[in-house]
PDB file of C-alpha atoms in Angstrom:
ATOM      1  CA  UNK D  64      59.163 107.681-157.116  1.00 41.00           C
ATOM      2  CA  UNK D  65      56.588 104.694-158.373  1.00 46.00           C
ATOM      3  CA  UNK D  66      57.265 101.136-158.393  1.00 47.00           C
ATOM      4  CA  UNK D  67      58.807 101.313-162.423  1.00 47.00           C
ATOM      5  CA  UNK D  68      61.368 104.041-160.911  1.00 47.00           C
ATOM      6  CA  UNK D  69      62.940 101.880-158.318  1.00 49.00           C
ATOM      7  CA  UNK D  70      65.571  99.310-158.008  1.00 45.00           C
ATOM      8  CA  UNK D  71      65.111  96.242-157.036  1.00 49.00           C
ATOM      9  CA  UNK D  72      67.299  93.007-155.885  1.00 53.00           C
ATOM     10  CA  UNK D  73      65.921  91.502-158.919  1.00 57.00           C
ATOM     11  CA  UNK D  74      67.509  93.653-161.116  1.00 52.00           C
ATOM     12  CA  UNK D  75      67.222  97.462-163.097  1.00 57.00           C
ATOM     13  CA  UNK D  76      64.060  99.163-163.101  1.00 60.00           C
ATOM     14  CA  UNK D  77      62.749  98.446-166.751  1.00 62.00           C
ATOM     15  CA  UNK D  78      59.710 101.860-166.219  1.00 60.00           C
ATOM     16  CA  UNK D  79      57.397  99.192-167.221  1.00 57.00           C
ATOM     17  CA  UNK D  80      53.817  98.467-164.905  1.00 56.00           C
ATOM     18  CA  UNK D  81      52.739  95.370-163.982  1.00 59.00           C
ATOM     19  CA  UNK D  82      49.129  93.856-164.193  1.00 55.00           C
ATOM     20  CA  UNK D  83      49.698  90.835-162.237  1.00 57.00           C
ATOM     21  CA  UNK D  84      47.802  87.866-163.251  1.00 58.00           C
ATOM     22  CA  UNK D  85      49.271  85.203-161.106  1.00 60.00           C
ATOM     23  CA  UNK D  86      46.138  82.712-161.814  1.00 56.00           C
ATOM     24  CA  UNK D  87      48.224  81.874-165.122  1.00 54.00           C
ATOM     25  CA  UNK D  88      51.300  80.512-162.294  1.00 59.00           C
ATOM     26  CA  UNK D  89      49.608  77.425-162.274  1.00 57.00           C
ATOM     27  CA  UNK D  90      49.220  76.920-166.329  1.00 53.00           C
ATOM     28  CA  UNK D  91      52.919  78.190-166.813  1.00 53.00           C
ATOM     29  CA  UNK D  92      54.521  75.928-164.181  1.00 56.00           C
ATOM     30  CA  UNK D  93      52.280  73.103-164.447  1.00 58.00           C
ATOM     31  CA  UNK D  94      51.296  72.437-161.034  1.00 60.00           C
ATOM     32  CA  UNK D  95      47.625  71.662-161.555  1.00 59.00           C
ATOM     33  CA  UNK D  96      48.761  69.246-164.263  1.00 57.00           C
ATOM     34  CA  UNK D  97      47.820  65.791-163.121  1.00 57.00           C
ATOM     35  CA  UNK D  98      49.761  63.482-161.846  1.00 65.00           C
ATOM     36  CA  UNK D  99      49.746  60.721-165.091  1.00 59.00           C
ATOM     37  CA  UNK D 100      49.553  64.450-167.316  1.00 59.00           C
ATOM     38  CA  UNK D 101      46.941  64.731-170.270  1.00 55.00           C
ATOM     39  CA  UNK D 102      47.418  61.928-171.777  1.00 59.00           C
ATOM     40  CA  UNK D 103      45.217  59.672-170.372  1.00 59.00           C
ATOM     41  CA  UNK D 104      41.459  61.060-170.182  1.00 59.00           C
ATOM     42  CA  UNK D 105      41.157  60.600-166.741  1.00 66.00           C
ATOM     43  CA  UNK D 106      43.577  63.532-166.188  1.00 76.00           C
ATOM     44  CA  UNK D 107      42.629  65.541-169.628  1.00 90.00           C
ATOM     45  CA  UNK D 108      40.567  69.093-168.640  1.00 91.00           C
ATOM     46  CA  UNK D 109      38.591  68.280-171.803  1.00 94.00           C
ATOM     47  CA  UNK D 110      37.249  64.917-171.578  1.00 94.00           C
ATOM     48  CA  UNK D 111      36.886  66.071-167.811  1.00 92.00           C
ATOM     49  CA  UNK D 112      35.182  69.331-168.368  1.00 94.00           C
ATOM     50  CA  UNK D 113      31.789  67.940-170.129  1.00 96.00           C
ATOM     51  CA  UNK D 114      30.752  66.171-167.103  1.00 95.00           C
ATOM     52  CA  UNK D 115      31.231  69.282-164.495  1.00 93.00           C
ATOM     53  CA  UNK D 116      28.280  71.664-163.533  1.00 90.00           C
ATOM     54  CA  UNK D 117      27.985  74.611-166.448  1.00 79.00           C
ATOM     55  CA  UNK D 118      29.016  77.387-163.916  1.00 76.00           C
ATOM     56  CA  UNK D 119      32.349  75.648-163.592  1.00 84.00           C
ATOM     57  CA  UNK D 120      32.958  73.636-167.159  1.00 87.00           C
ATOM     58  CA  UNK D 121      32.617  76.922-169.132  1.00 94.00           C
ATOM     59  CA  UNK D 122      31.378  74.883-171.630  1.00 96.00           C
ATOM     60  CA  UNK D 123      29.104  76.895-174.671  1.00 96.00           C
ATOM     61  CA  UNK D 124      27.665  74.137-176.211  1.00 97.00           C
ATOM     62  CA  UNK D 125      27.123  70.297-176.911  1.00 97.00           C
ATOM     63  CA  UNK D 126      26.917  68.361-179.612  1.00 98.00           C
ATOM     64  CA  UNK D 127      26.780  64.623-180.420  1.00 98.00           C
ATOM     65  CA  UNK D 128      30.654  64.536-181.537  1.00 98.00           C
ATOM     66  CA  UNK D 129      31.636  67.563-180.027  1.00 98.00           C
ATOM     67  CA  UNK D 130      31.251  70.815-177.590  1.00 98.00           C
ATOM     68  CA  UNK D 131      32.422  74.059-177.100  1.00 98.00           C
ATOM     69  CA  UNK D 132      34.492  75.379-174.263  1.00 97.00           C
ATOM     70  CA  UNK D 133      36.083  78.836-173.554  1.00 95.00           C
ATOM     71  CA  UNK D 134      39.784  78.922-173.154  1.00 92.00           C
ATOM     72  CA  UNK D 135      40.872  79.108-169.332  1.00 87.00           C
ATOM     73  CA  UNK D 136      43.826  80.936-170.625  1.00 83.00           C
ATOM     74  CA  UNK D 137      42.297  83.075-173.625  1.00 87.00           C
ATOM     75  CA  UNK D 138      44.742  84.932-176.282  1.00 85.00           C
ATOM     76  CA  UNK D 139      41.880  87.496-176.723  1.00 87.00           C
ATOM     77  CA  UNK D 140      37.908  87.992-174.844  1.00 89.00           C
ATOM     78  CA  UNK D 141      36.063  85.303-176.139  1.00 94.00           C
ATOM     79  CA  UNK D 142      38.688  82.530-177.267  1.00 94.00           C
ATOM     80  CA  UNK D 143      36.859  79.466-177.797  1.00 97.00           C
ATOM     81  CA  UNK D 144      38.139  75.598-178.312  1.00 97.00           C
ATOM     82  CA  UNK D 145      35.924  73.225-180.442  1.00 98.00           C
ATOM     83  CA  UNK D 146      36.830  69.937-178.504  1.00 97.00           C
ATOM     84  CA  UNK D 147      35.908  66.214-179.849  1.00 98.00           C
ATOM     85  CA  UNK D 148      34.299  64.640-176.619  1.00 97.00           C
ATOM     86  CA  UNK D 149      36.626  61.554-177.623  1.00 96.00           C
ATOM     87  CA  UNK D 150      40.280  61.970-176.637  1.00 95.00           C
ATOM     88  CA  UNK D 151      42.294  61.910-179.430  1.00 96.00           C
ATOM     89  CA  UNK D 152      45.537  63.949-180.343  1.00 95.00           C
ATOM     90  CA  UNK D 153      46.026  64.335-184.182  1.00 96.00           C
ATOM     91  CA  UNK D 154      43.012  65.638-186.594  1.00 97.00           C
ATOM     92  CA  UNK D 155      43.511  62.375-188.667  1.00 97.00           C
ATOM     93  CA  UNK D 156      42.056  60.548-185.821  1.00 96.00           C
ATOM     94  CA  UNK D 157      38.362  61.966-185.996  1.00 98.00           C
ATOM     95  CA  UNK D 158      36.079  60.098-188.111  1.00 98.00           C
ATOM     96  CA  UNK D 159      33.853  61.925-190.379  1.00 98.00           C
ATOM     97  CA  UNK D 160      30.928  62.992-188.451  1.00 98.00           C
ATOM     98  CA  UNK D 161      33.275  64.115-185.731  1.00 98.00           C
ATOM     99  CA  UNK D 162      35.263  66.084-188.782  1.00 98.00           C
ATOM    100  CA  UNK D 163      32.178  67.613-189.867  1.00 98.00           C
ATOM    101  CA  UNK D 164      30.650  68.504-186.555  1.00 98.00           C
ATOM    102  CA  UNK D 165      33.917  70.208-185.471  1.00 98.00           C
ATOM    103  CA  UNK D 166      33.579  72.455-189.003  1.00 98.00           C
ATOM    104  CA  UNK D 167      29.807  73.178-188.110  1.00 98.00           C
ATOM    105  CA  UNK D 168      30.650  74.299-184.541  1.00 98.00           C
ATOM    106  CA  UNK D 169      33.776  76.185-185.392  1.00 98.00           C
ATOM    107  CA  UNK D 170      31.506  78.090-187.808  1.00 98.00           C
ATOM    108  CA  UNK D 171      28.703  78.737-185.578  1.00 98.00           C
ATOM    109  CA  UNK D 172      31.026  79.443-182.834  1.00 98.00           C
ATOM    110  CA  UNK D 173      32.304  82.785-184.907  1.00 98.00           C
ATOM    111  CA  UNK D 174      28.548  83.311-185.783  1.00 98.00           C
ATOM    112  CA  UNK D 175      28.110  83.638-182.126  1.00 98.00           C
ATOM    113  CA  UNK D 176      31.283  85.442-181.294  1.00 97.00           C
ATOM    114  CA  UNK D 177      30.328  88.231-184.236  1.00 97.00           C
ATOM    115  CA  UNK D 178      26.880  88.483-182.309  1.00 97.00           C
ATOM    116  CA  UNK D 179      27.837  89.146-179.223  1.00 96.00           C
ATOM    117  CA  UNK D 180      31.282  91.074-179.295  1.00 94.00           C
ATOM    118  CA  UNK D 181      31.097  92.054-183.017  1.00 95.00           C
ATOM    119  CA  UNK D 182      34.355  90.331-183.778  1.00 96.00           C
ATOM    120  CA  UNK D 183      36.065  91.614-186.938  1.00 95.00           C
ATOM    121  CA  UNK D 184      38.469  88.770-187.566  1.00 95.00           C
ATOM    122  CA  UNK D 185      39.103  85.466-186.396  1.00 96.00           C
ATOM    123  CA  UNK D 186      42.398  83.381-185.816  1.00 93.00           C
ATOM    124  CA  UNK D 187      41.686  79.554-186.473  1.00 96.00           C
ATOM    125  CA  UNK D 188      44.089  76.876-185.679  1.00 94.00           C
ATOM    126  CA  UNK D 189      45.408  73.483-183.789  1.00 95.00           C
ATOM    127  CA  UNK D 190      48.197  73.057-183.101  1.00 91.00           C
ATOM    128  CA  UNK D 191      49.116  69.492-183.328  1.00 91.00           C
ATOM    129  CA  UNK D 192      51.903  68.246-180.983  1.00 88.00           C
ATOM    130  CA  UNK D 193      53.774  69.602-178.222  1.00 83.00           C
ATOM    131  CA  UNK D 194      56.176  70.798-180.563  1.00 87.00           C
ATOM    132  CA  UNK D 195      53.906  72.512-182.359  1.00 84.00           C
ATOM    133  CA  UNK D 196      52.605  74.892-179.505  1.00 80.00           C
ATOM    134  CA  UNK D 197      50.053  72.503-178.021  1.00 81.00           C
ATOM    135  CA  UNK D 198      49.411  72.726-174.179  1.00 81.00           C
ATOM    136  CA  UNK D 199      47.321  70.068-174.213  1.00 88.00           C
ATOM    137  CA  UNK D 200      48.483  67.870-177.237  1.00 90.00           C
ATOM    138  CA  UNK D 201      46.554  64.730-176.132  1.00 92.00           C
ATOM    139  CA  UNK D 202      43.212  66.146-176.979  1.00 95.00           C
ATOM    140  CA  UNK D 203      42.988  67.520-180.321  1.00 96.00           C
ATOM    141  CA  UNK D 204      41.157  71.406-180.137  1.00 96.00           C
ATOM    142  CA  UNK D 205      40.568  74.051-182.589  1.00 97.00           C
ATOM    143  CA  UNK D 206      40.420  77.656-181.601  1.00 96.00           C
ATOM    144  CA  UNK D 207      38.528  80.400-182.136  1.00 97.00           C
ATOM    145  CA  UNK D 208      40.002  83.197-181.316  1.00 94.00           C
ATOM    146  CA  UNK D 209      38.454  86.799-181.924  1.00 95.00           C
ATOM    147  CA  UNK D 210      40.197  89.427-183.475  1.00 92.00           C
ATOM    148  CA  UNK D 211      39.691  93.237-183.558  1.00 90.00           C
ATOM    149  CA  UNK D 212      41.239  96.308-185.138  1.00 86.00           C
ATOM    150  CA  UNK D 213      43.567  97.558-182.489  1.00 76.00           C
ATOM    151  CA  UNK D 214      43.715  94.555-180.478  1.00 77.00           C
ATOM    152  CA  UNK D 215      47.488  94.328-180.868  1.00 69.00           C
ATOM    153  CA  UNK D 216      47.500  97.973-179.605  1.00 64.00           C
ATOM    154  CA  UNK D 217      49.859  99.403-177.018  1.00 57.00           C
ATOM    155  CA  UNK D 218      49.080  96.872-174.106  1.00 59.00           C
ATOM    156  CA  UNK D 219      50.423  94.098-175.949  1.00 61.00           C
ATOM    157  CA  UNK D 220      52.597  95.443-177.792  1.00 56.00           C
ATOM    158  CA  UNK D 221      54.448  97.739-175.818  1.00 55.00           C
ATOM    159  CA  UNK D 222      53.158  97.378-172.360  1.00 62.00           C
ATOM    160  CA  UNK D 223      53.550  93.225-172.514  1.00 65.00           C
ATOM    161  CA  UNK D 224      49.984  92.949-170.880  1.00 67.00           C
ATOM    162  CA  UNK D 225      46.647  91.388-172.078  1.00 67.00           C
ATOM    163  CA  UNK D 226      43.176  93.034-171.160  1.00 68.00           C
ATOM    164  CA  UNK D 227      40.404  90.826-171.079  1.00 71.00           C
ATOM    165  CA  UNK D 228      37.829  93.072-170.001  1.00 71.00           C
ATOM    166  CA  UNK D 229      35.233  90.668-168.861  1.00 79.00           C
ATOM    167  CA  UNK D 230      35.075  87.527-166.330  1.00 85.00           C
ATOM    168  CA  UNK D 231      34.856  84.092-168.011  1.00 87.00           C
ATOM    169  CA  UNK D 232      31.474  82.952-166.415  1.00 88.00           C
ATOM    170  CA  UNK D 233      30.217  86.351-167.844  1.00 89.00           C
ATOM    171  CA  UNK D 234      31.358  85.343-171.336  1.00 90.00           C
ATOM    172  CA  UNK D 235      30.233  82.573-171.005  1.00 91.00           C
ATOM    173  CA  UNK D 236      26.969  83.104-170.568  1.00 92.00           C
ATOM    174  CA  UNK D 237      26.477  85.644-173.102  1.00 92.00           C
ATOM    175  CA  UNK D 238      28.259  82.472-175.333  1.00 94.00           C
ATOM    176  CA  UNK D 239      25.126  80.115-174.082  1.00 94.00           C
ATOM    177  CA  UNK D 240      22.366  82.694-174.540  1.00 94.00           C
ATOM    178  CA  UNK D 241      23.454  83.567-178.155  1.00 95.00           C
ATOM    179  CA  UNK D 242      24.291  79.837-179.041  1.00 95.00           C
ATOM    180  CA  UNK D 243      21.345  78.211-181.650  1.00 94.00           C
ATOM    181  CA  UNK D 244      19.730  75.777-180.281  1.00 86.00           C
TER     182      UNK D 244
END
């Protein structure tokens, strides 16, 4: 009998398997948010995460109005965020040059993405507002997330479980190496 087969106290057996990922415990619950939250940029992971070395920021690349980061908790390999360094929530907040940056790096970011992983589509969003889907809704970001034929596929789908298929710092390096300078 496996692990799927059995009862538990929890409950009925659903004959699903389990790829734990209990790293994402601390996202979900909230226990490594701050204690003042994100509103205030002395608690926000991405006015925070320019200043930290590059092997633990995961940042891609810098710009004068904006950088680059890869998503601690990525939808698909390779989800980016194109971050304003200044902390602002809504997209009518940036300026223009910050506005036109964050266009230029979102495009060169699925330049990069296509290099590397040969990305076939792309989702492109921000989600403005808590109520909106925002984790982090003090600190305006736009993904970049990579799409593939297939990537919906049985593990998702079906099997409830996302396969990223490489480490972060890996990623991110290949991200740095392929980025223009």
């Amino acid at each position: 009998m496996t692990g799927a087969d059995e009862h538990t106290d929890e409950g009925m057996a659903d004959s699903l398997d389990r790829l734990w990922t209990p790293h994402r415990m601390t996202y979900i619950s909230g226990e490594d948010r701050p204690e003042g939250g994100y509103e205030k940029p002395s608690g926000c992971p991405f006015c925070l995460a320019p200043g930290r070395p590059p092997e633990e920021s995961l940042v891609v690349a810098r710009g004068g109005h904006v950088f680059v980061v890869l998503n601690l908790y990525p939808y698909n390999p390779g989800h980016l965020l194109v971050c304003p360094y200044r902390h602002v929530a809504d997209y009518t907040d940036l300026d223009g040059p910050e506005t036109a940056e964050l266009a230029s790096f979102t495009q060169t970011a699925m330049r990069v993405i296509r290099k590397v992983s040969n990305a076939h589509g792309f989702n492109l969003g921000m989600n403005q507002g808590g109520v909106a889907g925002a984790g982090i809704a003090a600190h305006l970001h736009q993904h970049v997330v990579p799409r593939w034929g297939g990537d919906a596929n049985f593990m998702p789908v079906i099997g409830r479980t996302k396969v990223l298929p490489q480490l972060l710092g890996d990623t991110r390096d290949l991200f740095v190496r392929a980025w223009p300078s």
